Coordinates of C-alpha atoms in Angstrom, one line a residue:
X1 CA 103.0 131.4 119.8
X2 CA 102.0 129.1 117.2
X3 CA 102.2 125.4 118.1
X4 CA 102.8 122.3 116.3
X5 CA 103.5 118.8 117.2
X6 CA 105.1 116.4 114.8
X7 CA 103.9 113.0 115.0
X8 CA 107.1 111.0 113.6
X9 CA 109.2 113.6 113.5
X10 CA 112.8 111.2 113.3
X11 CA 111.6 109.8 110.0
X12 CA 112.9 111.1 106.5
X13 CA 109.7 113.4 105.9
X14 CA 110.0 114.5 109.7
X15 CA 113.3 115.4 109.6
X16 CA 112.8 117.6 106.7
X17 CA 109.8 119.1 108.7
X18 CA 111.3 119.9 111.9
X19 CA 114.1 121.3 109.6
X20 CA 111.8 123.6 108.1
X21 CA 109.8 124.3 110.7
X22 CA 112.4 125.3 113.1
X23 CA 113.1 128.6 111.0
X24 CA 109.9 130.3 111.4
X25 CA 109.5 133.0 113.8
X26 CA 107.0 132.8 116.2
X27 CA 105.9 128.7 116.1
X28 CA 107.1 126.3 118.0
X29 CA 107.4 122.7 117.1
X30 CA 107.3 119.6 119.5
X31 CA 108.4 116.8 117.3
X32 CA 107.9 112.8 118.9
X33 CA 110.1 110.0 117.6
X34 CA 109.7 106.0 118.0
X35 CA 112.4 104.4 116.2
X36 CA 115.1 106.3 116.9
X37 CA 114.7 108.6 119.8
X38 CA 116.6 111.7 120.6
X39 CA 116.5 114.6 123.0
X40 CA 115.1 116.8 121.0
X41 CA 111.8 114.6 121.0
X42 CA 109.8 113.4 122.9
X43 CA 109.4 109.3 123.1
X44 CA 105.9 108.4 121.8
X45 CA 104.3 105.3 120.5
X46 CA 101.1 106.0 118.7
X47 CA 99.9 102.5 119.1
X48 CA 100.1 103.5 122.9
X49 CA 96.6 105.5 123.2
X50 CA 97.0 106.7 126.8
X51 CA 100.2 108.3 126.3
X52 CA 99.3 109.8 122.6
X53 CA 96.5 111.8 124.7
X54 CA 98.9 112.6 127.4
X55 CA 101.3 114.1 124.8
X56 CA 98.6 116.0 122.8
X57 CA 97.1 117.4 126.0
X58 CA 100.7 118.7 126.9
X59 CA 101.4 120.1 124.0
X60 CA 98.0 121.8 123.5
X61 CA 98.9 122.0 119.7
X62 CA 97.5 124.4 117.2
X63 CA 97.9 121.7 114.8
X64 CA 99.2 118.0 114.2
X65 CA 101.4 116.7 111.6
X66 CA 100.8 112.8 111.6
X67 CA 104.0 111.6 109.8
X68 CA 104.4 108.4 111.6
X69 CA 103.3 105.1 109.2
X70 CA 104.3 101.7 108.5
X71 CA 104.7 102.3 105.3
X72 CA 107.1 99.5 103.5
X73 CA 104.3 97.4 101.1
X74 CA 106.1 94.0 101.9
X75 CA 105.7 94.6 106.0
X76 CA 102.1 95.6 105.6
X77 CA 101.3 92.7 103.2
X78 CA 103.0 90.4 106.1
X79 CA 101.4 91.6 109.1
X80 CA 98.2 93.9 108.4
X81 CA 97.4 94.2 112.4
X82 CA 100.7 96.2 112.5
X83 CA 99.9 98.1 109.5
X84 CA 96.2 98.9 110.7
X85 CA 97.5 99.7 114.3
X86 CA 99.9 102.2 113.1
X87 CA 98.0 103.4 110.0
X88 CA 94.5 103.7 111.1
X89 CA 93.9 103.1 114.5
X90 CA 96.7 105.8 115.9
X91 CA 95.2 108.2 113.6
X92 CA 91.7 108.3 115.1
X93 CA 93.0 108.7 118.5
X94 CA 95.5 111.6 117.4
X95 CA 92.7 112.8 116.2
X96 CA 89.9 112.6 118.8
X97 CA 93.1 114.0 121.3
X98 CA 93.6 117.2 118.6
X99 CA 90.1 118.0 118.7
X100 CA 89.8 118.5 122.5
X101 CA 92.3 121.4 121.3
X102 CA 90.6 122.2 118.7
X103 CA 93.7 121.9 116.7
X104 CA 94.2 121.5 112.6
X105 CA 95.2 117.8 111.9
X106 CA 97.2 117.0 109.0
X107 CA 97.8 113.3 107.7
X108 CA 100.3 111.9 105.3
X109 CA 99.0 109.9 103.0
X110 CA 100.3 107.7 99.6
X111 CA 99.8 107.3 96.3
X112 CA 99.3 104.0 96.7
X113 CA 95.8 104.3 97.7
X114 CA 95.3 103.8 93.5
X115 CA 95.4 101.1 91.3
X116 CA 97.9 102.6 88.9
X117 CA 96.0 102.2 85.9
X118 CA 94.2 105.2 85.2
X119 CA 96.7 108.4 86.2
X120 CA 96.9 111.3 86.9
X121 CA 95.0 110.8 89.7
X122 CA 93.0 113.9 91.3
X123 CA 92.1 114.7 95.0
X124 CA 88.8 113.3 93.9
X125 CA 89.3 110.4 91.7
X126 CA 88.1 107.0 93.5
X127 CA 90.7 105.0 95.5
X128 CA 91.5 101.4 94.6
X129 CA 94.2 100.1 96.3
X130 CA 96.1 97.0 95.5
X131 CA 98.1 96.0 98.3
X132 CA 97.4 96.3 102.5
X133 CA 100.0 99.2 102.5
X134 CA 97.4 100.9 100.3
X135 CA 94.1 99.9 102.0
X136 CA 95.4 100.7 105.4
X137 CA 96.3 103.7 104.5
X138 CA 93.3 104.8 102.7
X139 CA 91.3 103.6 106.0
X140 CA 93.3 106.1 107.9
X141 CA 92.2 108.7 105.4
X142 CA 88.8 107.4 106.4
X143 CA 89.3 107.6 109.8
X144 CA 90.5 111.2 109.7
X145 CA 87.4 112.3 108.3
X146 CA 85.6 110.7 110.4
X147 CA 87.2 112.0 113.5
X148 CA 88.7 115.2 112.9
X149 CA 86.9 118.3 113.5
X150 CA 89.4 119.9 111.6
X151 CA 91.4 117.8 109.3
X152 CA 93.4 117.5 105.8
X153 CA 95.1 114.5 104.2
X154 CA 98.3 115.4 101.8
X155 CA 98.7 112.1 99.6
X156 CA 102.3 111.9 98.1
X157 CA 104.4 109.4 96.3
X158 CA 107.9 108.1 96.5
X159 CA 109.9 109.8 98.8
X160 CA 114.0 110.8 98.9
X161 CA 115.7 113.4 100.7
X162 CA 118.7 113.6 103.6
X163 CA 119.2 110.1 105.1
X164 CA 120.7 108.4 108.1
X165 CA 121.0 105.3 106.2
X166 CA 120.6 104.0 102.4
X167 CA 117.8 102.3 103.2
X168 CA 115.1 104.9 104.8
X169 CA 114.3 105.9 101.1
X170 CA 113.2 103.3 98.4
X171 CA 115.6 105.7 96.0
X172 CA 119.0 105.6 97.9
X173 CA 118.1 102.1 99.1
X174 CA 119.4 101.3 95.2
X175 CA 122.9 102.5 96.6
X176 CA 124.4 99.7 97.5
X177 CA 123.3 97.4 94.6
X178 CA 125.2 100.6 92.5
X179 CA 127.7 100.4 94.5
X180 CA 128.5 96.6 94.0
X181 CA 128.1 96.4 90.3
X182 CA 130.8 99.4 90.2
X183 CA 133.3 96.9 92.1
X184 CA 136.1 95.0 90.4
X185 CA 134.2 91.5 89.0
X186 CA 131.1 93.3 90.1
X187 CA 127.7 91.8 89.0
X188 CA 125.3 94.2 87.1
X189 CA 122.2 94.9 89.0
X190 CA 119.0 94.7 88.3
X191 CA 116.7 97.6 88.2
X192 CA 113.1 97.5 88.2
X193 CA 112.1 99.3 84.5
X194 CA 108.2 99.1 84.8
X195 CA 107.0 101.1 87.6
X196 CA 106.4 104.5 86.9
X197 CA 107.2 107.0 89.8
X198 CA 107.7 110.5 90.3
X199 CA 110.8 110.7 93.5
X200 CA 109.5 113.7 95.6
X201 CA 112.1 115.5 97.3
X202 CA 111.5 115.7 101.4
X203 CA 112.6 119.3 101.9
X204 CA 110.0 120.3 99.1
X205 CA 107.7 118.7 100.8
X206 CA 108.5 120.5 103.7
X207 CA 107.9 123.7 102.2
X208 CA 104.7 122.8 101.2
X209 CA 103.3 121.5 104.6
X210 CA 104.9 125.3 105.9
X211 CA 102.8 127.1 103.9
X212 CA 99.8 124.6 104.8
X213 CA 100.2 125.2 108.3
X214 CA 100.9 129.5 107.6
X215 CA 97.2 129.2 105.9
X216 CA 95.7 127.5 109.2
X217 CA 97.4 130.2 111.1
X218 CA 95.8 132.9 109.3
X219 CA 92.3 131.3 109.1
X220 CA 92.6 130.2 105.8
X221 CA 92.9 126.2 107.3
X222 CA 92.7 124.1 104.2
X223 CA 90.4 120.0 104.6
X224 CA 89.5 117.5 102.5
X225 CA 92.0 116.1 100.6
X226 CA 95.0 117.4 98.6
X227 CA 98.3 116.1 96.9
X228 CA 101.5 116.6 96.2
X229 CA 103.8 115.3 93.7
X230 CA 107.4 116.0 91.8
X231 CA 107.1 116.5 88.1
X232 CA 109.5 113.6 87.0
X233 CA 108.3 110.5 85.7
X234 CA 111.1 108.1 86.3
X235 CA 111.6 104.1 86.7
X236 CA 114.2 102.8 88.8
X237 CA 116.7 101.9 86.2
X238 CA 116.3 105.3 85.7
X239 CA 116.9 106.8 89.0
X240 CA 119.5 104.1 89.6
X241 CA 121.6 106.0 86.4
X242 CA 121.3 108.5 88.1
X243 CA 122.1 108.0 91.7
X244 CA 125.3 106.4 89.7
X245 CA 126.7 109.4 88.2
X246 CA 125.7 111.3 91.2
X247 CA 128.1 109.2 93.0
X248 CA 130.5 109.4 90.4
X249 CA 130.3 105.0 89.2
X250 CA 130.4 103.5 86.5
X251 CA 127.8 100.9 87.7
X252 CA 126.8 97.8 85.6
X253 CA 122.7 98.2 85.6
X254 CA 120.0 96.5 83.6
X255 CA 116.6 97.5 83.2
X256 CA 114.0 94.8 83.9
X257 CA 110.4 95.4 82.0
X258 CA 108.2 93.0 84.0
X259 CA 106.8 93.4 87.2
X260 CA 108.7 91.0 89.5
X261 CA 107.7 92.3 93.5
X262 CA 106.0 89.5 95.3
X263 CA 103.7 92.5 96.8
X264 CA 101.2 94.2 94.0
X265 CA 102.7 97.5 93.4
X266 CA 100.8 100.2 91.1
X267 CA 102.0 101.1 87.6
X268 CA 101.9 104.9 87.8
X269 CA 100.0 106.6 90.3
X270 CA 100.9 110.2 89.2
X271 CA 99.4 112.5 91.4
X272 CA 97.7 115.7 90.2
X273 CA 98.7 118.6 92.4
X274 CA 96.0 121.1 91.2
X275 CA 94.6 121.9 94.0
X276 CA 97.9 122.6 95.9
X277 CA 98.9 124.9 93.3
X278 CA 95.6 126.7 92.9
X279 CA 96.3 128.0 96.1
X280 CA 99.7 129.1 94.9
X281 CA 101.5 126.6 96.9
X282 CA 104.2 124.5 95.9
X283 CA 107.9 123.9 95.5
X284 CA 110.4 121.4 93.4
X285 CA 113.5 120.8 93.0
X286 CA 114.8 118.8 89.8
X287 CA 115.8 115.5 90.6
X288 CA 119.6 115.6 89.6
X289 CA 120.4 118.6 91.5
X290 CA 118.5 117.2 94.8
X291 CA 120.1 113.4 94.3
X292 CA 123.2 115.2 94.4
X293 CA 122.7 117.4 97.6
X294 CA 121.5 113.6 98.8
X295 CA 124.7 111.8 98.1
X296 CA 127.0 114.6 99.0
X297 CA 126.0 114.8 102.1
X298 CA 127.3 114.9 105.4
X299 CA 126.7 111.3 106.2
X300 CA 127.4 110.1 102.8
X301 CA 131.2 108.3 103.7
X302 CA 130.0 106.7 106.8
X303 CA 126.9 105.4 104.9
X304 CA 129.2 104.3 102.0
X305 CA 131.3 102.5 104.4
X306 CA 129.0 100.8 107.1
X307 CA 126.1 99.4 103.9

């Protein structure tokens, strides 16, 4: 039996995981949740360093998935303790606790350990982050290499995928703005027109961390660091267009060409995902047919109806 624990496993990416992972034969996954508990996890707070050994040691994993994060720029920028206690220091002690197991430890990182200026960005170009969301997450990086015994960092950018609510996903978060320019008298919303990103579909990602961990399970464990990345360069305005005719609106929206967030946000931090895909690994779906799996789904009229 292969093992696998899940650190954040209710979160958009760890949904998508425990999704994924859940079809293979032969592995189990043990999946924790914080936020929003459930009882198919187990309750874990990573700031909490007695009980994140106590879980690993239970467990006895054959590897770690670290998908737990603050990982909204303007809550970082407002309280870095939180973002260091969550982003760095829970990530050396799931480490130190995987290596008593000699387990594989996997960390999700961000593109927003670069500046922006200068993309694509490889595994290897030098980090320059602008805001604390950024640095703390590039010290957990650091932190994982220096405590893992085994240990890989996946960086990716903006993430979308299945939610429980618009606003788990800076992507569907645009939903209700849509929605209320499509109203009668509605106002036109303002879309952000200058940051470039590349929207990375979770269940992709998914994939790609399933045919990480098959590696590790046949001894071909991949460290360092590697990325991941859609294809799609796209503003908001633009994935607010859209996310409109994926919902069927004829929204008022207005592109905005200046920066205007009060926290520094990067340009374009385009990942390269060379490294990935020399290994033959990899998986994307094009945006407008996953935006519309994302808006058609189950939970689309309650969310319509309750934001």
């Amino acid at each position: 039996m292969f093992k696998i624990a899940v650190i954040g496993g209710s979160g958009l990416l760890g949904r998508a995981l425990n999704d994924e992972l859940a079809r293979q034969a032969g592995w189990q996954c043990v999946a924790t949740a914080f936020s929003r508990p459930s009882p198919q996890m187990i309750p874990l707070d990573v700031r909490d360093s007695v009980a994140v050994e106590r879980f690993i040691d239970h467990v006895a994993p054959d590897a770690v998935v670290i998908a737990a994060a603050e990982r909204r720029p303007d809550v970082c920028e407002r309280d870095p303790e939180l973002a260091s206690a969550l982003n760095v220091d829970a990530v050396r002690t799931i480490a130190a606790a995987a290596n008593r197991h000699g387990a594989w430890t996997l960390l999700i990182s961000t593109d927003y350990v670069f500046d922006g200026t200068h993309p694509p960005y490889r595994h290897d170009s030098i980090p320059a982050p602008l805001n604390a969301y950024g640095r703390s997450k590039l010290e957990g990086e650091r932190a994982l290499a220096e405590t893992a015994e085994r240990g890989c960092v996946l960086r990716l950018p903006l993430l979308y995928g299945p939610v429980i609510s618009w606003s788990e996903s800076a992507v569907t978060s645009l939903v209700p703005a849509i929605v209320a320019s499509a109203a009668p008298n509605g106002q036109a919303a303002a879309m952000d027109a200058w940051a470039i990103r590349y929207p990375t579909f979770t269940p992709d990602v998914a994939f790609v961390i399933r045919q990480m961990l098959e590696r590790h399970a046949r001894g071909q464990t991949i460290s360092g660091i590697v990325q991941w990345s859609g294809d799609e360069p796209m503003n908001k305005y633009e994935i607010a267009v859209c996310l409109a005719k994926a919902l069927q609106l004829d929204a008022q929206l207005t592109p905005q060409r200046a920066a205007t967030d009060a926290t520094p946000r990067p340009h374009n931090c385009h990942l390269a995902s060379s490294r990935l895909e020399a290994f033959q690994i990899g998986r994307r779906t094009p945006f407008d047919i996953a935006i519309r799996q994302v808006v058609s789904g189950q939970c689309t009229t309650s969310l319509m109806q309750g934001e």
